[in-house]
Coordinates of C-alpha atoms and ligand atoms in Angstrom, one line a residue:
M1 CA 5.7 8.4 25.1
K2 CA 2.0 8.3 24.1
V3 CA 1.8 7.8 20.5
L4 CA -1.1 7.6 18.1
L5 CA -0.9 5.3 14.9
I6 CA -3.1 6.0 12.1
A7 CA -4.4 3.7 10.0
G8 CA -7.6 4.0 7.1
A9 CA -7.1 2.2 4.1
R10 CA -6.1 -1.4 3.2
P11 CA -2.4 -0.6 2.2
N12 CA -1.8 1.3 5.5
F13 CA -2.2 -1.7 7.7
M14 CA 0.7 -3.6 6.5
K15 CA 2.8 -0.5 7.4
I16 CA 1.2 -0.2 10.8
A17 CA 1.5 -3.5 12.4
P18 CA 5.3 -3.7 12.5
V19 CA 5.6 0.1 14.2
W20 CA 2.7 -1.8 16.6
F21 CA 4.5 -5.1 17.7
E22 CA 7.8 -2.8 17.8
M23 CA 6.5 -0.1 20.1
Q24 CA 4.5 -2.5 22.4
Q25 CA 7.1 -4.9 23.4
D26 CA 9.2 -1.7 24.6
P27 CA 6.3 -0.3 27.3
S28 CA 9.2 1.8 29.0
H29 CA 9.5 3.6 26.2
F30 CA 6.3 3.9 24.4
E31 CA 2.4 3.6 24.6
P32 CA 1.1 2.9 21.6
I33 CA -2.2 3.4 20.7
L34 CA -4.2 2.5 17.6
L35 CA -6.7 4.4 15.2
H36 CA -8.6 3.1 12.4
T37 CA -10.3 6.1 10.4
G38 CA -12.9 3.5 8.6
Q39 CA -11.5 4.8 5.4
H40 CA -12.0 1.1 3.9
Y41 CA -14.9 -0.4 5.7
D42 CA -15.3 -3.7 3.8
Y43 CA -14.9 -6.5 5.4
E44 CA -12.2 -7.8 2.8
M45 CA -10.3 -4.3 2.8
S46 CA -10.4 -3.8 6.5
K47 CA -11.0 -6.0 9.0
V48 CA -9.7 -9.1 7.9
F49 CA -6.1 -7.6 7.5
F50 CA -6.4 -6.5 11.0
E51 CA -6.8 -10.3 11.8
D52 CA -4.1 -11.6 9.3
L53 CA -1.5 -9.2 10.8
N54 CA -2.3 -10.2 14.2
L55 CA -3.3 -6.6 15.1
P56 CA -5.5 -6.3 18.2
E57 CA -8.9 -4.3 17.4
P58 CA -8.0 -0.7 17.3
H59 CA -8.8 1.4 20.4
Y60 CA -10.5 3.8 18.3
F61 CA -12.5 3.3 14.6
L62 CA -13.8 6.9 13.4
G63 CA -16.1 5.0 11.1
V64 CA -16.2 7.4 8.2
G65 CA -16.8 5.4 5.1
S66 CA -16.7 6.9 1.8
G67 CA -17.6 10.0 0.2
T68 CA -15.9 12.6 -1.6
H69 CA -12.3 13.6 -1.0
A70 CA -13.3 16.6 0.6
E71 CA -16.2 14.9 2.5
Q72 CA -14.1 11.8 3.3
T73 CA -11.3 14.1 4.6
A74 CA -13.6 16.5 6.1
R75 CA -15.2 13.6 8.4
I76 CA -11.9 12.4 9.4
M77 CA -10.6 15.6 10.4
V78 CA -13.8 16.4 12.8
E79 CA -13.7 13.1 14.6
F80 CA -9.8 12.8 15.0
E81 CA -9.8 16.1 16.5
K82 CA -12.0 14.7 19.5
V83 CA -9.6 11.7 20.1
L84 CA -6.6 13.9 20.2
Q85 CA -8.3 16.4 22.5
E86 CA -9.5 13.4 24.3
E87 CA -5.7 11.3 24.5
T88 CA -3.1 14.5 24.3
P89 CA -0.9 12.2 22.6
D90 CA 3.1 12.5 22.4
L91 CA 2.9 12.1 18.9
V92 CA 1.2 11.2 16.2
V93 CA 2.4 8.6 13.4
V94 CA 1.0 8.7 10.0
F95 CA 2.0 5.9 7.5
G96 CA 1.5 6.3 3.1
D97 CA -0.4 8.5 1.0
V98 CA -3.8 8.2 1.5
N99 CA -6.3 10.6 2.7
S100 CA -6.6 9.4 6.4
T101 CA -2.8 10.3 6.1
L102 CA -3.1 13.7 5.2
A103 CA -6.6 14.6 7.5
C104 CA -4.9 13.6 10.4
S105 CA -1.7 15.0 10.1
V106 CA -3.2 18.2 9.5
T107 CA -5.2 18.2 12.4
A108 CA -2.8 17.2 14.8
K109 CA -0.4 19.8 13.5
K110 CA -3.0 22.5 13.8
L111 CA -3.3 21.5 18.0
L112 CA 0.6 21.6 18.0
I113 CA 1.1 17.6 18.4
P114 CA 3.9 16.4 16.5
V115 CA 3.9 14.2 13.3
A116 CA 6.1 11.7 11.9
H117 CA 5.4 10.3 8.8
V118 CA 6.2 7.1 7.6
E119 CA 7.1 6.5 4.1
A120 CA 8.0 10.2 3.6
G121 CA 9.4 11.7 0.4
L122 CA 8.0 9.6 -2.3
R123 CA 7.0 11.7 -5.3
S124 CA 5.2 11.0 -8.6
F125 CA 5.5 14.8 -9.7
D126 CA 1.9 14.3 -10.8
M127 CA -0.3 16.4 -9.2
S128 CA -3.5 14.6 -10.8
M129 CA -3.2 11.9 -8.4
P130 CA -4.8 12.7 -4.7
E131 CA -1.9 10.8 -3.4
E132 CA 0.9 13.2 -4.7
I133 CA -1.0 16.3 -3.1
N134 CA -1.5 14.1 0.3
R135 CA 2.3 13.1 0.2
K136 CA 3.2 16.8 -0.5
V137 CA 1.2 18.7 2.2
T138 CA 2.1 15.6 4.9
D139 CA 5.8 16.2 4.6
T140 CA 5.5 19.8 4.4
I141 CA 3.9 19.4 8.1
S142 CA 5.6 16.5 9.3
D143 CA 8.1 16.8 12.5
I144 CA 9.9 14.0 11.4
L145 CA 9.8 11.8 8.2
F146 CA 10.8 8.5 7.9
T147 CA 12.0 7.6 4.3
P148 CA 12.0 4.2 2.8
S149 CA 14.6 4.8 -0.4
K150 CA 17.2 7.6 -0.5
D151 CA 15.3 8.9 -3.4
G152 CA 13.0 10.3 -0.5
N153 CA 15.5 11.7 0.8
E154 CA 16.7 13.7 -2.1
N155 CA 13.6 14.7 -2.7
L156 CA 12.6 16.3 0.5
I157 CA 16.0 18.7 0.8
R158 CA 14.9 19.7 -2.6
E159 CA 12.0 20.8 -1.3
G160 CA 13.7 23.0 1.3
V161 CA 13.2 20.2 4.6
N162 CA 15.4 20.5 7.2
P163 CA 17.8 17.9 6.8
D164 CA 17.8 17.0 10.8
K165 CA 13.9 16.0 10.3
I166 CA 14.8 13.0 7.4
H167 CA 15.6 9.6 8.2
F168 CA 16.3 6.6 5.9
V169 CA 14.8 3.9 7.5
G170 CA 14.0 1.5 4.7
N171 CA 11.0 0.3 4.2
I172 CA 8.5 -0.5 6.1
M173 CA 5.7 -2.6 4.2
I174 CA 8.7 -5.3 3.9
D175 CA 8.9 -5.8 7.7
S176 CA 5.0 -7.2 7.1
L177 CA 5.9 -8.8 3.8
I178 CA 9.0 -10.7 5.6
R179 CA 6.7 -11.5 8.3
V180 CA 4.0 -13.0 6.5
L181 CA 6.4 -15.1 4.0
N182 CA 8.1 -16.7 7.5
R183 CA 4.6 -17.8 8.3
I184 CA 3.4 -19.6 5.0
N185 CA 4.6 -22.9 4.2
P186 CA 4.6 -24.6 1.0
F187 CA 1.9 -26.5 2.3
D188 CA -0.9 -23.7 2.5
E189 CA 0.8 -22.2 -0.7
D190 CA -0.3 -25.3 -2.2
K191 CA -3.6 -25.3 -0.9
I192 CA -4.0 -21.4 -1.7
L193 CA -2.8 -22.2 -5.3
E194 CA -5.0 -25.0 -5.9
E195 CA -8.2 -23.1 -4.2
F196 CA -7.9 -20.9 -7.2
G197 CA -7.1 -23.4 -10.0
L198 CA -3.3 -21.9 -10.5
E199 CA -0.1 -23.6 -11.0
R200 CA 3.2 -22.2 -9.6
G201 CA 5.3 -19.8 -12.5
N202 CA 2.0 -20.0 -15.0
Y203 CA -0.3 -17.3 -14.1
V204 CA -0.4 -13.6 -14.3
L205 CA -1.9 -11.4 -11.2
V206 CA -3.5 -8.5 -11.6
T207 CA -4.6 -5.4 -9.5
L208 CA -6.0 -2.1 -10.9
H209 CA -7.9 0.4 -9.1
R210 CA -6.5 4.1 -9.8
P211 CA -9.2 6.3 -11.1
S212 CA -6.9 6.9 -14.1
N213 CA -7.2 3.1 -15.2
V214 CA -10.6 2.3 -13.9
D215 CA -12.7 5.5 -14.3
D216 CA -13.3 5.9 -17.6
K217 CA -15.6 3.5 -19.1
D218 CA -13.8 3.1 -22.5
H219 CA -10.3 2.6 -20.8
L220 CA -11.4 0.2 -18.5
S221 CA -13.6 -1.9 -21.1
K222 CA -10.1 -2.1 -23.0
I223 CA -8.0 -3.3 -20.5
L224 CA -10.7 -5.8 -19.7
D225 CA -10.6 -6.8 -23.3
C226 CA -7.1 -7.4 -23.3
L227 CA -6.9 -9.2 -20.1
S228 CA -9.8 -11.7 -21.5
T229 CA -7.8 -12.0 -24.4
L230 CA -4.6 -12.9 -22.5
S231 CA -6.6 -15.2 -20.7
Q232 CA -6.4 -17.9 -23.5
K233 CA -2.7 -17.9 -23.3
I234 CA -2.2 -18.0 -19.6
P235 CA -4.4 -17.8 -16.8
V236 CA -5.3 -14.6 -15.5
I237 CA -6.3 -14.2 -11.6
F238 CA -7.9 -10.7 -10.8
P239 CA -8.7 -9.7 -7.3
V240 CA -11.1 -6.8 -7.9
H241 CA -11.0 -3.6 -5.9
P242 CA -14.6 -2.0 -5.1
R243 CA -13.7 1.2 -6.7
T244 CA -12.8 -0.7 -9.9
K245 CA -15.8 -3.3 -9.1
K246 CA -18.2 -0.5 -8.8
N247 CA -17.0 0.7 -12.2
I248 CA -17.3 -2.2 -14.0
N249 CA -21.3 -2.5 -12.9
G250 CA -22.4 0.7 -13.2
F251 CA -20.8 1.2 -16.8
G252 CA -22.1 -2.0 -17.7
I253 CA -18.8 -3.6 -19.1
N254 CA -19.4 -6.6 -20.8
F255 CA -16.3 -9.0 -21.5
P256 CA -15.8 -12.2 -22.5
L257 CA -15.4 -14.7 -19.4
N258 CA -13.9 -18.0 -19.8
G259 CA -12.7 -20.1 -17.0
E260 CA -8.9 -18.7 -17.1
F261 CA -9.9 -15.0 -16.1
K262 CA -10.7 -15.5 -12.7
I263 CA -12.2 -12.3 -11.3
V264 CA -12.3 -12.8 -7.7
E265 CA -13.2 -10.5 -4.6
P266 CA -10.3 -8.4 -2.8
L267 CA -8.3 -11.5 -0.9
R268 CA -6.7 -11.7 2.5
Y269 CA -3.1 -10.4 3.0
K270 CA -1.6 -14.4 3.3
E271 CA -3.6 -15.5 0.1
F272 CA -2.6 -12.4 -1.7
I273 CA 1.3 -12.8 -0.7
T274 CA 1.2 -16.0 -2.2
L275 CA -0.4 -15.3 -5.1
E276 CA 2.2 -12.7 -5.7
K277 CA 4.7 -14.8 -5.1
H278 CA 4.7 -17.4 -8.1
P279 CA 3.2 -15.6 -11.5
T280 CA 4.5 -15.2 -14.5
F281 CA 4.4 -11.6 -13.8
V282 CA 2.0 -8.9 -12.2
L283 CA 0.3 -6.1 -14.1
T284 CA -0.8 -3.4 -11.8
D285 CA -1.2 0.3 -10.6
S286 CA -0.6 -0.3 -7.1
G287 CA 2.4 1.4 -4.9
G288 CA 3.3 -1.3 -3.0
I289 CA 2.6 -3.8 -5.1
Q290 CA 5.6 -2.4 -7.1
E291 CA 7.6 -3.0 -3.9
E292 CA 6.7 -6.2 -3.0
T293 CA 7.2 -7.3 -6.5
T294 CA 10.6 -6.3 -6.4
Y295 CA 10.9 -7.7 -2.9
L296 CA 10.0 -11.2 -4.3
N297 CA 12.0 -10.8 -7.7
I298 CA 8.9 -11.4 -9.9
P299 CA 8.6 -8.9 -13.1
C300 CA 5.9 -6.3 -12.5
L301 CA 4.5 -4.1 -14.8
T302 CA 2.6 -1.0 -13.7
L303 CA 0.2 0.5 -16.0
R304 CA 0.8 3.9 -14.8
P305 CA 2.8 7.0 -16.8
N306 CA 4.9 7.4 -13.6
T307 CA 5.6 6.3 -10.3
E308 CA 6.6 7.6 -7.3
R309 CA 8.8 4.4 -6.2
P310 CA 11.4 4.9 -9.1
I311 CA 13.8 2.9 -6.8
T312 CA 11.6 -0.4 -7.7
I313 CA 12.5 0.8 -11.6
T314 CA 16.1 1.4 -10.7
K315 CA 17.1 -1.6 -9.3
G316 CA 13.7 -3.8 -9.0
T317 CA 12.0 -5.6 -11.4
N318 CA 9.2 -2.9 -12.0
E319 CA 8.6 -1.6 -15.2
L320 CA 6.2 1.3 -16.7
V321 CA 4.1 0.6 -19.1
A322 CA 1.4 2.5 -21.3
F323 CA -1.7 0.8 -22.0
E324 CA -0.8 0.9 -26.1
N325 CA 2.8 -1.3 -25.5
I326 CA 1.3 -3.6 -23.3
K327 CA 0.8 -6.5 -25.5
E328 CA 4.3 -6.2 -26.6
K329 CA 5.7 -5.9 -23.2
I330 CA 3.8 -9.3 -22.0
S331 CA 4.9 -11.2 -25.4
L332 CA 8.3 -10.3 -24.1
I333 CA 7.6 -11.8 -20.7
L334 CA 5.8 -14.3 -21.9
S335 CA 9.0 -15.4 -24.5
G336 CA 11.3 -15.7 -21.2
K337 CA 12.8 -12.2 -21.3
R338 CA 12.2 -10.7 -17.9
K339 CA 13.7 -8.1 -15.8
Q340 CA 16.0 -9.0 -13.1
G341 CA 16.2 -6.9 -9.9
K342 CA 18.1 -6.8 -6.8
I343 CA 16.3 -5.4 -3.1
P344 CA 17.1 -2.0 -2.4
E345 CA 18.7 -0.9 0.3
L346 CA 17.5 -1.4 4.0
W347 CA 14.4 -3.4 2.5
D348 CA 15.7 -5.9 5.2
G349 CA 12.6 -6.3 7.8
K350 CA 14.2 -3.9 10.5
T351 CA 12.4 -0.6 9.6
A352 CA 10.2 -0.4 12.6
Q353 CA 13.2 -1.0 14.7
R354 CA 15.2 1.7 13.3
I355 CA 12.0 3.9 13.6
A356 CA 11.7 2.9 17.1
D357 CA 15.3 3.7 18.0
I358 CA 15.4 6.9 16.4
L359 CA 12.1 8.0 18.4
K360 CA 13.6 6.8 21.4
D361 CA 17.2 8.6 21.2
K362 CA 15.9 11.8 19.4
G363 CA 12.4 12.5 21.3
V364 CA 9.7 14.4 20.1
S365 CA 9.2 17.9 19.6
G366 CA 7.1 19.7 17.2
K367 CA 8.6 23.1 16.7
Ligands
UD1_1 C1 -7.5 4.4 -1.5 C2 -6.5 5.4 -1.5 C3 -5.4 4.8 -2.6 C4 -4.7 3.6 -1.8 C5 -6.3 2.5 -2.0 C6 -5.8 1.3 -1.7 C7 -6.8 7.6 -1.1 C8 -7.1 9.1 -1.7 N1 -6.9 6.6 -1.7 O1 -8.0 4.5 -2.8 O2 -4.2 5.5 -2.1 O3 -4.1 2.9 -2.9 O4 -6.9 3.3 -1.0 O5 -7.2 0.2 -1.8 O6 -6.6 7.6 0.2 N2 -15.4 1.4 -1.5 C9 -16.3 0.3 -0.8 N3 -15.6 -0.4 0.5 C10 -14.4 0.1 1.0 C11 -13.7 1.1 0.6 C12 -14.1 1.6 -0.6 O7 -16.8 -0.1 -1.1 O8 -14.0 -0.9 1.8 C13 -15.9 2.6 -2.4 C14 -16.0 3.4 -2.3 O9 -17.8 3.7 -1.7 C15 -15.6 4.5 -3.3 C16 -14.8 3.3 -3.6 O10 -15.0 2.2 -3.3 O11 -16.9 4.4 -4.1 C17 -13.0 3.6 -3.6 O12 -12.9 3.9 -2.4 P1 -12.0 5.4 -2.1 O13 -11.8 5.3 -0.7 O14 -12.2 6.7 -2.8 O15 -10.3 5.1 -2.2 P2 -9.7 3.7 -3.1 O16 -9.9 3.9 -4.5 O17 -9.9 3.1 -2.0

């Protein structure tokens, strides 16, 4: 079975890797081909992740870069269509909820090529998020839907998806997380923590890139002021996403910087996971980080009004927080009141194996 595996943006790379390895070691069933749309093109956002995950250079790199959503989506579709015509794969596998996920699934389906969606069924029920639109469109047209948690199955059934298409396989990101955790030894961890001047259990890790948090000057200024104040109590490390960096510079925001408020470039996967393993807590608006902190049993405050990953709240260590309540929440955690969690069902590092087994048993059909 010739399978095109699609990645576009940073969160896709950790999801594609385990499926690539699983298929590659079974050449009698699979002929996997890697395609990178180039949605993320910065070195730290892209190439370095391929290296860290031991992925080979992609067979296809579409180099689409950024633009408005319509421009980016359209460029991916035009370039991807050419690849599909050349390769005529038996199956296209898309991951997550980024613009590349939507663009490639639509293009493949219009050429009557079957599509499988890994991380299907997640819903924030917030149509102002571009990712929610990507998730809904992709799930509606995909032939095989691999869900990370049972809430995903419930959402899909409620939307009228044929249950035969839905497979609860667990969380693919956790496959990559477990793999990298096995490769990091305490000596590497000491080195990485030392490099950033941090001590185990005594710092806060922050990531923010959602338009709702970083596209409004006033809101972003308030968040940065709050982090700066927090860093007087406990060191804060903030690897800054390009979108956030552009806005901080573009808006001309000035905020008090001190040695304990460490604003750094996007980190490599291994570095990031090390920092995610040992903080007092994480403050984020990312999707994947809500899941990784749940697996790592690290308290996570998610600065968003909703999440498409509710299992990280019902089972895990995640809590949603509004900016107005953030100080109060942080004080509670710093006083030792931290949320305890459990690892959700099938977040066990074997998701890629389950995906490959289902594809082998079931075969693929685009009807
Ligand atoms: C994208 C995904 C989001 C994912 C995030 C993770 C969509 C709709 N959004 O958002 O789901 O959580 O990636 O990182 O697909 N830029 C660079 N270098 C890069 C990439 C982007 O400078 O390598 C700049 C772009 O020019 C743009 C900004 O950063 O101005 C934001 O990039 P964009 O592609 O709009 O989406 P993300 O915010 O990265």
